[in-house]
mmCIF file of C-alpha atoms in Angstrom:
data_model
loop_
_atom_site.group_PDB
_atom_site.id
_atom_site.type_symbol
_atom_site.label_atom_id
_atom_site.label_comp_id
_atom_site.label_asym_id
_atom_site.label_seq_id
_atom_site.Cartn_x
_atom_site.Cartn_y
_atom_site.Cartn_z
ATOM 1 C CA UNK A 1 33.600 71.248 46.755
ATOM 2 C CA UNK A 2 31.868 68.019 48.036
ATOM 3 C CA UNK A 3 34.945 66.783 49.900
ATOM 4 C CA UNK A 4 35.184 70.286 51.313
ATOM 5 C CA UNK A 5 32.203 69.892 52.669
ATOM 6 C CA UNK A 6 32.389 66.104 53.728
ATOM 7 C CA UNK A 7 35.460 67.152 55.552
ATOM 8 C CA UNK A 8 33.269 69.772 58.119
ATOM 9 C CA UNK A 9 30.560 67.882 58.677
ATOM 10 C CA UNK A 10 31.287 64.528 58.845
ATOM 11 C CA UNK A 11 32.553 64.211 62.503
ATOM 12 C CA UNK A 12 28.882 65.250 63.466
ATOM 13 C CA UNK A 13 26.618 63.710 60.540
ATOM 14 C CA UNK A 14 24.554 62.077 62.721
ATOM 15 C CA UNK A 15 22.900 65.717 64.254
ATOM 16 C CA UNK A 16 22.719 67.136 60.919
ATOM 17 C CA UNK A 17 19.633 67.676 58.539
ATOM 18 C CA UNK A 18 19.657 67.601 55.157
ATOM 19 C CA UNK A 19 16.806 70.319 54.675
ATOM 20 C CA UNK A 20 15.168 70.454 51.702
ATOM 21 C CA UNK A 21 16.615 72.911 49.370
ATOM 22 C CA UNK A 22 20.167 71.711 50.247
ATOM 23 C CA UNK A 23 18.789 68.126 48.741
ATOM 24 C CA UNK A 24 17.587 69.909 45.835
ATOM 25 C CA UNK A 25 20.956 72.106 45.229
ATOM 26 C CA UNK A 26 22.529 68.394 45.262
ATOM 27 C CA UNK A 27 20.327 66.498 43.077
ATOM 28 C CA UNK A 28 21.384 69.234 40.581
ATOM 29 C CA UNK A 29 24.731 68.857 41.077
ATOM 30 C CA UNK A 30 24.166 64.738 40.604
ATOM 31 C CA UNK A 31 22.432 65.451 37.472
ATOM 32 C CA UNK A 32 25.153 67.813 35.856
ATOM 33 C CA UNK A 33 28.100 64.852 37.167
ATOM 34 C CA UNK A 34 25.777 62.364 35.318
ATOM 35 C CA UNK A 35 25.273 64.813 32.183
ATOM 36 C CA UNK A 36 29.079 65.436 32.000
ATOM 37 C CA UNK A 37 30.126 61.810 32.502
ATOM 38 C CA UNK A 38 31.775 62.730 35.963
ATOM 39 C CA UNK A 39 31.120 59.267 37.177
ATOM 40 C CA UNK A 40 33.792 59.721 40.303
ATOM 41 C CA UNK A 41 32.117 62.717 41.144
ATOM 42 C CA UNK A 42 28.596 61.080 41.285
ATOM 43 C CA UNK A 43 29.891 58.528 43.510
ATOM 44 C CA UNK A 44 31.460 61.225 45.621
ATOM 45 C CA UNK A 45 28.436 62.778 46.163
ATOM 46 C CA UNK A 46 25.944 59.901 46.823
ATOM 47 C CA UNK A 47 28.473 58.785 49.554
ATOM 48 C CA UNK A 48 28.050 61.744 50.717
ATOM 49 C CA UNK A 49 24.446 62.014 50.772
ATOM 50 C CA UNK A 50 23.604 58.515 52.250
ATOM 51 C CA UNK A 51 25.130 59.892 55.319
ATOM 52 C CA UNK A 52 22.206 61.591 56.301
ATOM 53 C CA UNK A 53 19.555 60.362 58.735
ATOM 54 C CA UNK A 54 16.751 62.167 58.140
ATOM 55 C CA UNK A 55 16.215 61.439 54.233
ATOM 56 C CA UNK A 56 13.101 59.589 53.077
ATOM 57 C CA UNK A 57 13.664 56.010 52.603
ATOM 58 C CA UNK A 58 12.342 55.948 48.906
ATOM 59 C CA UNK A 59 15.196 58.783 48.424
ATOM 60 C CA UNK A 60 17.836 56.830 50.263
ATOM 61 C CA UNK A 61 16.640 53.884 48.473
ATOM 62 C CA UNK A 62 16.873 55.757 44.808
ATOM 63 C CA UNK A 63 20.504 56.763 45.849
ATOM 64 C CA UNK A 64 21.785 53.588 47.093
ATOM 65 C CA UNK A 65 20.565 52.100 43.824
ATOM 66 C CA UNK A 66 22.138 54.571 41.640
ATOM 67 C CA UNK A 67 25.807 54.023 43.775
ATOM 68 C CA UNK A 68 25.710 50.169 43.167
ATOM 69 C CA UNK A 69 24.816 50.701 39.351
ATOM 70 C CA UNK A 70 28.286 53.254 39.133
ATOM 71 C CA UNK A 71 30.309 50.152 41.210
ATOM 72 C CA UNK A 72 29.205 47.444 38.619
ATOM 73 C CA UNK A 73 28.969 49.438 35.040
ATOM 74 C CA UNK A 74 31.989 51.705 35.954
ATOM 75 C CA UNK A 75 34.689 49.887 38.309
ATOM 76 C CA UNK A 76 36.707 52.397 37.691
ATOM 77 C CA UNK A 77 34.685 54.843 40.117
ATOM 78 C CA UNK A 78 36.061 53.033 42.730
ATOM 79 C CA UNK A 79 39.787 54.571 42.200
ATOM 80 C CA UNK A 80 39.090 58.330 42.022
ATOM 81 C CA UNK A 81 42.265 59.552 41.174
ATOM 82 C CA UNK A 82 42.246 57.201 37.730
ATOM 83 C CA UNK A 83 39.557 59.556 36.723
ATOM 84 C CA UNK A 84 40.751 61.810 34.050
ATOM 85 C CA UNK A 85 40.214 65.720 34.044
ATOM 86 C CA UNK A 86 36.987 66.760 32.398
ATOM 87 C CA UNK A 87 38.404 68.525 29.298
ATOM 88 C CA UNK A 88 36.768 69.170 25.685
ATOM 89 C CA UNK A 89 37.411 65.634 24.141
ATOM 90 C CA UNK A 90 39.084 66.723 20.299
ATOM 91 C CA UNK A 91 41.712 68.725 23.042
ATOM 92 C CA UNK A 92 41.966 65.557 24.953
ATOM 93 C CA UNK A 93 42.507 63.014 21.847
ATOM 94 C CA UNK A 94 45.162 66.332 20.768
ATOM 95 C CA UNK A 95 46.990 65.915 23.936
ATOM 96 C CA UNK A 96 47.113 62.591 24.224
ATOM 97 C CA UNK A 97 48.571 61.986 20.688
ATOM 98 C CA UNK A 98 51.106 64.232 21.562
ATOM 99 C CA UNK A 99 52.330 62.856 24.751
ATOM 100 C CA UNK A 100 52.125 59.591 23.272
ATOM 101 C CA UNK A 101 54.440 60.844 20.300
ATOM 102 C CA UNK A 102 57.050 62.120 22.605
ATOM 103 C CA UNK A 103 56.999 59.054 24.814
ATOM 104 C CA UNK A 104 57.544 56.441 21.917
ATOM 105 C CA UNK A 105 60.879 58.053 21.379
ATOM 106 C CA UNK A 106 61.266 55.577 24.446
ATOM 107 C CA UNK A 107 61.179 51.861 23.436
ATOM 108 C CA UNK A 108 60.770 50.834 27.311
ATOM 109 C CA UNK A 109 57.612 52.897 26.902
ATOM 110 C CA UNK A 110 55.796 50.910 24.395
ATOM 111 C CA UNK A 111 56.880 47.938 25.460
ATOM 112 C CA UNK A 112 55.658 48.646 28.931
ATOM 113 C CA UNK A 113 52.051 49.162 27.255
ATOM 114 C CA UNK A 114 51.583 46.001 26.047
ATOM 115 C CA UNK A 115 52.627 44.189 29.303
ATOM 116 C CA UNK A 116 50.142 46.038 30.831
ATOM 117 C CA UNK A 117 47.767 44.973 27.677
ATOM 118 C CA UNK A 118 48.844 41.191 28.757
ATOM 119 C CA UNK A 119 48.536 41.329 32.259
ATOM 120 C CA UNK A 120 46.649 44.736 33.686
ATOM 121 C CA UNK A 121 43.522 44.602 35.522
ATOM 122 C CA UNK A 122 40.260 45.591 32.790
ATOM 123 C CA UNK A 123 41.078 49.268 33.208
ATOM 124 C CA UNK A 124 44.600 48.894 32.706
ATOM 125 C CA UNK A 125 43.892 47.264 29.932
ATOM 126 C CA UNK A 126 41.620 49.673 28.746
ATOM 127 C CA UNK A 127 44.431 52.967 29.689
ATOM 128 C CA UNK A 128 46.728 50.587 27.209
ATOM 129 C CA UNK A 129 44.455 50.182 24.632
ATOM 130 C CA UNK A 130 43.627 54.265 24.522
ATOM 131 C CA UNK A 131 47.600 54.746 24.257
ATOM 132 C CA UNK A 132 48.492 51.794 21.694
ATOM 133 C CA UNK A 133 46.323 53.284 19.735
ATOM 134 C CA UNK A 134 48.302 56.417 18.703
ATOM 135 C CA UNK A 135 51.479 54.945 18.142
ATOM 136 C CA UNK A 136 52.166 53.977 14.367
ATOM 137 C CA UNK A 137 54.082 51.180 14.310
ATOM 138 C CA UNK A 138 53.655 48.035 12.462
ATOM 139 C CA UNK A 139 54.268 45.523 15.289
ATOM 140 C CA UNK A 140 52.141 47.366 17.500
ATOM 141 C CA UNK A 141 49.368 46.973 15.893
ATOM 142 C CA UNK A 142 50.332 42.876 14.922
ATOM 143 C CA UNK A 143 50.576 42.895 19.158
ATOM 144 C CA UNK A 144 47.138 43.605 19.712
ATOM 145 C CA UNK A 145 45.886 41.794 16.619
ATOM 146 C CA UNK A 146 47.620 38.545 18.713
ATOM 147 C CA UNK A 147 46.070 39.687 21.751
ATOM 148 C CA UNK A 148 42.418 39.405 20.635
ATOM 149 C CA UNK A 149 42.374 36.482 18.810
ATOM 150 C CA UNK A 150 44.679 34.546 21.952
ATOM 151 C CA UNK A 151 41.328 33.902 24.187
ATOM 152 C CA UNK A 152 38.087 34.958 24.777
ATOM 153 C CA UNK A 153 37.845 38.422 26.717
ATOM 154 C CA UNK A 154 35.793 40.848 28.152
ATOM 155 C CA UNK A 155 33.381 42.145 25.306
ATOM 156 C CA UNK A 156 34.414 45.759 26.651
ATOM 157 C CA UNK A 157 38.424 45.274 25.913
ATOM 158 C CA UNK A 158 37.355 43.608 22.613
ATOM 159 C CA UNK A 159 35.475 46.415 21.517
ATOM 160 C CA UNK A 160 38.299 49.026 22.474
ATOM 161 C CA UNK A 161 40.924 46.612 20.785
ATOM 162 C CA UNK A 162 38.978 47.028 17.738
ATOM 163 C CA UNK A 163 38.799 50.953 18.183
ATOM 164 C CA UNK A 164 42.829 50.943 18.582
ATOM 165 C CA UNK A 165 43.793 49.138 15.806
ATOM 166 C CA UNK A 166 41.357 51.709 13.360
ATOM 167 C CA UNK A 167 43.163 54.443 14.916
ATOM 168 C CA UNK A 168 45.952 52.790 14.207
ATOM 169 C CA UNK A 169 45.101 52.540 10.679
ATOM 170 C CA UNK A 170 45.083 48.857 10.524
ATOM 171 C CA UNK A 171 42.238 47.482 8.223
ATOM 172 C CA UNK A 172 40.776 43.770 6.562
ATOM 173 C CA UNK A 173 38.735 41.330 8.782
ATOM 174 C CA UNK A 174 40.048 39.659 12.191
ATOM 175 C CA UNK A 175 38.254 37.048 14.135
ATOM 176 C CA UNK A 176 38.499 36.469 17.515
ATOM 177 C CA UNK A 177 36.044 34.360 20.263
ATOM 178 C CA UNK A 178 33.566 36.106 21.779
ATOM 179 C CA UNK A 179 30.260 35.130 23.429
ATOM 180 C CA UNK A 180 31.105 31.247 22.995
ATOM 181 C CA UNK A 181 31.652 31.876 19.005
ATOM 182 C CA UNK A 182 33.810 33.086 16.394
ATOM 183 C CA UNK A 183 33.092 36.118 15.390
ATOM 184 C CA UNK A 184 34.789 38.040 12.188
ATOM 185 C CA UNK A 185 34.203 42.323 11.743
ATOM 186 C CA UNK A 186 35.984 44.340 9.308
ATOM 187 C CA UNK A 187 38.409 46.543 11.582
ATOM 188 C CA UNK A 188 37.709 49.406 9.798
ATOM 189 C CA UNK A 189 33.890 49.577 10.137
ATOM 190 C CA UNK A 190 34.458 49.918 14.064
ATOM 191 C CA UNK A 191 32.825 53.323 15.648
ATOM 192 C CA UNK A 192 35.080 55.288 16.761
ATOM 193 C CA UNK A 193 31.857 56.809 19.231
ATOM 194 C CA UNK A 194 28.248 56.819 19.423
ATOM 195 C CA UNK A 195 27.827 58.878 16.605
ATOM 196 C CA UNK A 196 29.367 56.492 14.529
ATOM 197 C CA UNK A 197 26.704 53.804 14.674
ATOM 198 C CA UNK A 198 23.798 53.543 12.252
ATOM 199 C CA UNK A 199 21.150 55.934 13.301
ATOM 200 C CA UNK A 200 18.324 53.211 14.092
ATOM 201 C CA UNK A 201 20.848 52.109 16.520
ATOM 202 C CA UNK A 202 21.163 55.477 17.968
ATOM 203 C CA UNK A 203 17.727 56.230 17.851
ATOM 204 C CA UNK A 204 17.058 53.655 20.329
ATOM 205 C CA UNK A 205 18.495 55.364 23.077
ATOM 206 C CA UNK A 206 17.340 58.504 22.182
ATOM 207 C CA UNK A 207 13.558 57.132 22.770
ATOM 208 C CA UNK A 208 14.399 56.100 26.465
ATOM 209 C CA UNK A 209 15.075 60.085 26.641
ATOM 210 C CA UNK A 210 11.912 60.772 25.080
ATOM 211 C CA UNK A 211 9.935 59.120 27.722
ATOM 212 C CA UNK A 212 12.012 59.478 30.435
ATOM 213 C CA UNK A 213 13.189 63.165 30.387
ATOM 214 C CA UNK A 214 10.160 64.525 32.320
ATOM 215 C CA UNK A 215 9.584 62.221 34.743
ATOM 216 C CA UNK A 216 13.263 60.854 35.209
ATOM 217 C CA UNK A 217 15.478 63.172 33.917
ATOM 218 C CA UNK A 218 18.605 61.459 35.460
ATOM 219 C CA UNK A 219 17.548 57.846 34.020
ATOM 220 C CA UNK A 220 18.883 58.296 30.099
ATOM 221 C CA UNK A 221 22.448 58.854 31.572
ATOM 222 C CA UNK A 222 22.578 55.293 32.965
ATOM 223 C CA UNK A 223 20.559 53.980 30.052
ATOM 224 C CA UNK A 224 22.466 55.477 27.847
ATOM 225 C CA UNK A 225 25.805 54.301 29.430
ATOM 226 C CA UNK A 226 24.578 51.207 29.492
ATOM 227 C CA UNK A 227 23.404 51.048 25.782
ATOM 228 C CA UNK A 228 26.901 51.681 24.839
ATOM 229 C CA UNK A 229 28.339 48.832 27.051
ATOM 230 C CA UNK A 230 25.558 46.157 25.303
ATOM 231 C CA UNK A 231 26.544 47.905 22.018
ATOM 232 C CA UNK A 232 30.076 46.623 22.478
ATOM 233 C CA UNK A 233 28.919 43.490 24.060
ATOM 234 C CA UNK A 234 26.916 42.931 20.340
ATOM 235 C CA UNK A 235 29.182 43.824 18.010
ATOM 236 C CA UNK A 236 30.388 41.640 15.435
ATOM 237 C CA UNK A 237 27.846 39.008 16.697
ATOM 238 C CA UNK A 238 23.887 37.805 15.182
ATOM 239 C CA UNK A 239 22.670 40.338 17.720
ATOM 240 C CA UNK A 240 24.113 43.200 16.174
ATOM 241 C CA UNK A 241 23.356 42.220 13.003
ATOM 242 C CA UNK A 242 19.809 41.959 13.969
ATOM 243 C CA UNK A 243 19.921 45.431 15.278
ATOM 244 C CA UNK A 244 21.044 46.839 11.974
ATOM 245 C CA UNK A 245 18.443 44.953 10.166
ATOM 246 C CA UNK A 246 15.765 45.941 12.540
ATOM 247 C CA UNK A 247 12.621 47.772 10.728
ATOM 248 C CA UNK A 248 11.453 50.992 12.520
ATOM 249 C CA UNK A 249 8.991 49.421 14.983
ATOM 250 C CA UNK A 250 12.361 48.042 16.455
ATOM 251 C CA UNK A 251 13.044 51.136 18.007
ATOM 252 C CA UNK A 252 10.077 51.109 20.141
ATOM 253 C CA UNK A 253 10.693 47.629 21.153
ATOM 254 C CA UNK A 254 14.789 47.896 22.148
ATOM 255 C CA UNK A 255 14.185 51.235 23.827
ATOM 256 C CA UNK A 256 11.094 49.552 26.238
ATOM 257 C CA UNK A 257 13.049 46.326 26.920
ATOM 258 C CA UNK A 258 16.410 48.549 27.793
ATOM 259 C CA UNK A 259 14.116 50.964 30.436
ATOM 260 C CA UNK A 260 12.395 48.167 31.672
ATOM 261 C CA UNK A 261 15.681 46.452 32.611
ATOM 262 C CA UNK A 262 17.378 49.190 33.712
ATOM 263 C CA UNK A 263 14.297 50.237 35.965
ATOM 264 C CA UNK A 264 14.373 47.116 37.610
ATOM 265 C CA UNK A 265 17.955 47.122 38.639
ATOM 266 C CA UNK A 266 18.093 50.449 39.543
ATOM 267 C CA UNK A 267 15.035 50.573 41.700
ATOM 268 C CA UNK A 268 14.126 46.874 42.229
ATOM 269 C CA UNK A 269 10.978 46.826 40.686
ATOM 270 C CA UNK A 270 9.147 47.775 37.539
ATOM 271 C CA UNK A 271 5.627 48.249 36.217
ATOM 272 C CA UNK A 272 5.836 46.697 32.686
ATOM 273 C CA UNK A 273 2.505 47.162 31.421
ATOM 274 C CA UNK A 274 3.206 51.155 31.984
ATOM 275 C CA UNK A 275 6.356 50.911 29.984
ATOM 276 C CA UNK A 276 4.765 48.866 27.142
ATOM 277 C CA UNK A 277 1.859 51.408 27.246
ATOM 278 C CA UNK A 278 4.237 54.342 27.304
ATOM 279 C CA UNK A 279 6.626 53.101 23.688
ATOM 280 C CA UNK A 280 3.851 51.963 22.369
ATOM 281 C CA UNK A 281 4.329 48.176 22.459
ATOM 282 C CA UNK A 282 1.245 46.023 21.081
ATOM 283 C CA UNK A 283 0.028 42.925 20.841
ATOM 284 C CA UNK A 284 1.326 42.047 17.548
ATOM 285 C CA UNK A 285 5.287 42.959 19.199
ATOM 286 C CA UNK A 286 5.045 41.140 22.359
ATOM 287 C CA UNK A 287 7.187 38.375 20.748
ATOM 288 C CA UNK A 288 9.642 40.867 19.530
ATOM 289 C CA UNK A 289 9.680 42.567 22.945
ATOM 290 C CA UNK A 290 10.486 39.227 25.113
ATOM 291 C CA UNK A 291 13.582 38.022 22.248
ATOM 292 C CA UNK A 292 15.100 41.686 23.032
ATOM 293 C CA UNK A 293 14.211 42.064 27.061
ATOM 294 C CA UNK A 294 16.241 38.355 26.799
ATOM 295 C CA UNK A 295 18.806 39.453 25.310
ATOM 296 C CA UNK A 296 19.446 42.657 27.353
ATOM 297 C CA UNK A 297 18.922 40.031 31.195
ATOM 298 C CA UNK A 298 21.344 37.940 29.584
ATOM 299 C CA UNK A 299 23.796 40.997 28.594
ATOM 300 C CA UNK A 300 23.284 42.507 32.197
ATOM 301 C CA UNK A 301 23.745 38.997 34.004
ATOM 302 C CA UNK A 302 27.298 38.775 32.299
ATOM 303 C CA UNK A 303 28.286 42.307 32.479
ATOM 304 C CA UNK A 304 27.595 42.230 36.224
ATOM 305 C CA UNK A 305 29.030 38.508 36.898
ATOM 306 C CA UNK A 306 32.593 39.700 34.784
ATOM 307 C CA UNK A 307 33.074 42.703 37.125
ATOM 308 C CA UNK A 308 32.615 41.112 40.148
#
């Protein structure tokens, strides 16, 4: 539908008005490609809407700033036709196994996934990854176990390297470098998804929706996006561990430093005493607040800095 629309009234964008219902029709559409995890779709449609002249600046501003946050925490946005169809995800994982079962018949095939493992771009790498990990074969999985431990990597591939070889079935420790050091995780113990970590961990994000859902409804899709990516980015290292040792007050403290960050990418600035106020952050946890709000800058500053 958007590039329907893009298509008729592009030529003459400059005379048009976005009136103010039609800018509310769209901000619900944003919201449900956010919910849904359309990502390309999102992008689609900001494009779209920073075409217009007559928006408010702090609008304009807000969209701009969600577009650049899709370019740097999903590069992939920027190829639209890599983006898969939206389907239930147990029929997805179904119909992947299967066309990954019929393809292996071809040795060319699998051999073809781990060049692209060796020498892809990131979401090559990642497509590879996804595959590898339904084929059941011995050396397959002794190929990617090579792979991680050759060099240090993006913390992203790592992570889904990890989530391959448990599909795979492969199991025991493996250490690899990552974040400067040598890290060692039992294969095994890898989430598969979100709902596989501990639920402190998960609780985190779900107290940026708490506070956000009313008067940013959109904000817990990036946040929680992004809590995923640092997730992966903290596995297997003293930050993780930290975060599965954390007492309940930790919550309150993660979830604060993650908005706060987020709201000052996003949007450039941020009122921090409001956010402390709003999770509850005292006097006695301003210590513990600063070691995590450190930890997600220097998370971010990588993250962005790897991509670009």
């Amino acid at each position: 539908m958007i590039s329907e629309v893009m298509t008729i009234t592009e030529p003459s964008m400059n005379n048009l008005i976005l009136f103010p219902k039609t800018e509310q029709y769209y901000e619900e559409e944003l919201t449900r490609f956010l919910r849904t995890e359309q990502y390309t779709d999102a992008l689609q449609l900001l494009t779209f809407l920073l075409q217009f002249p007559n928006v408010e600046a702090s609008k304009t501003d807000q969209w701009e700033a969600l577009r650049h946050w899709l370019y740097t925490m999903f590069p992939e946005t920027m190829f639209p036709g890599a983006a898969p169809p939206e389907e239930d995800e147990e029929e997805e994982k179904e119909l992947l196994r299967q066309y990954i079962k019929e393809k292996t018949t071809d040795e060319g095939f699998t051999l073809k996934l781990l060049n692209l493992l060796r020498e892809g771009t990131l979401e090559q790498q990642v497509s590879a990854l996804e595959q590898l990990g339904f084929i059941d074969q011995e050396e397959v999985g002794q190929s990617v176990k090579e792979w991680l431990i050759e060099r240090p990597r993006h913390p992203h591939i790592q992570f889904k390297a990890l989530q391959a070889l448990k599909h795979m079935g492969e199991h025991g420790f493996i250490e690899f470098p990552k974040n400067g050091k040598k890290v060692a995780v039992e294969i095994e113990e890898t989430p598969l998804g979100p709902e596989e970590f501990p639920l402190r961990i998960r609780d985190m994000i779900r107290r940026v929706g708490d506070i956000s859902e009313i008067s940013q409804p959109d904000f817990v899709y990036f946040a929680r996006q992004t809590w995923q990516e640092f997730l992966a980015y903290a596995y297997g290292t003293s930050i993780y561990t930290d975060l599965l040792s954390a007492e309940e007050g930790a919550v309150d403290v993660w979830a604060s430093a993650l908005h706060a960050i987020l709201q000052e990418k996003l949007f450039g600035t941020v009122n921090r005493e409001e956010i402390l106020d709003n999770y509850g952050i005292v006097d006695s946890m301003t210590l513990q607040w600063k070691r995590a709000h450190l930890v997600l800058q220097a998370f971010v500053k990588q993250f962005t800095h790897e991509l670009s």
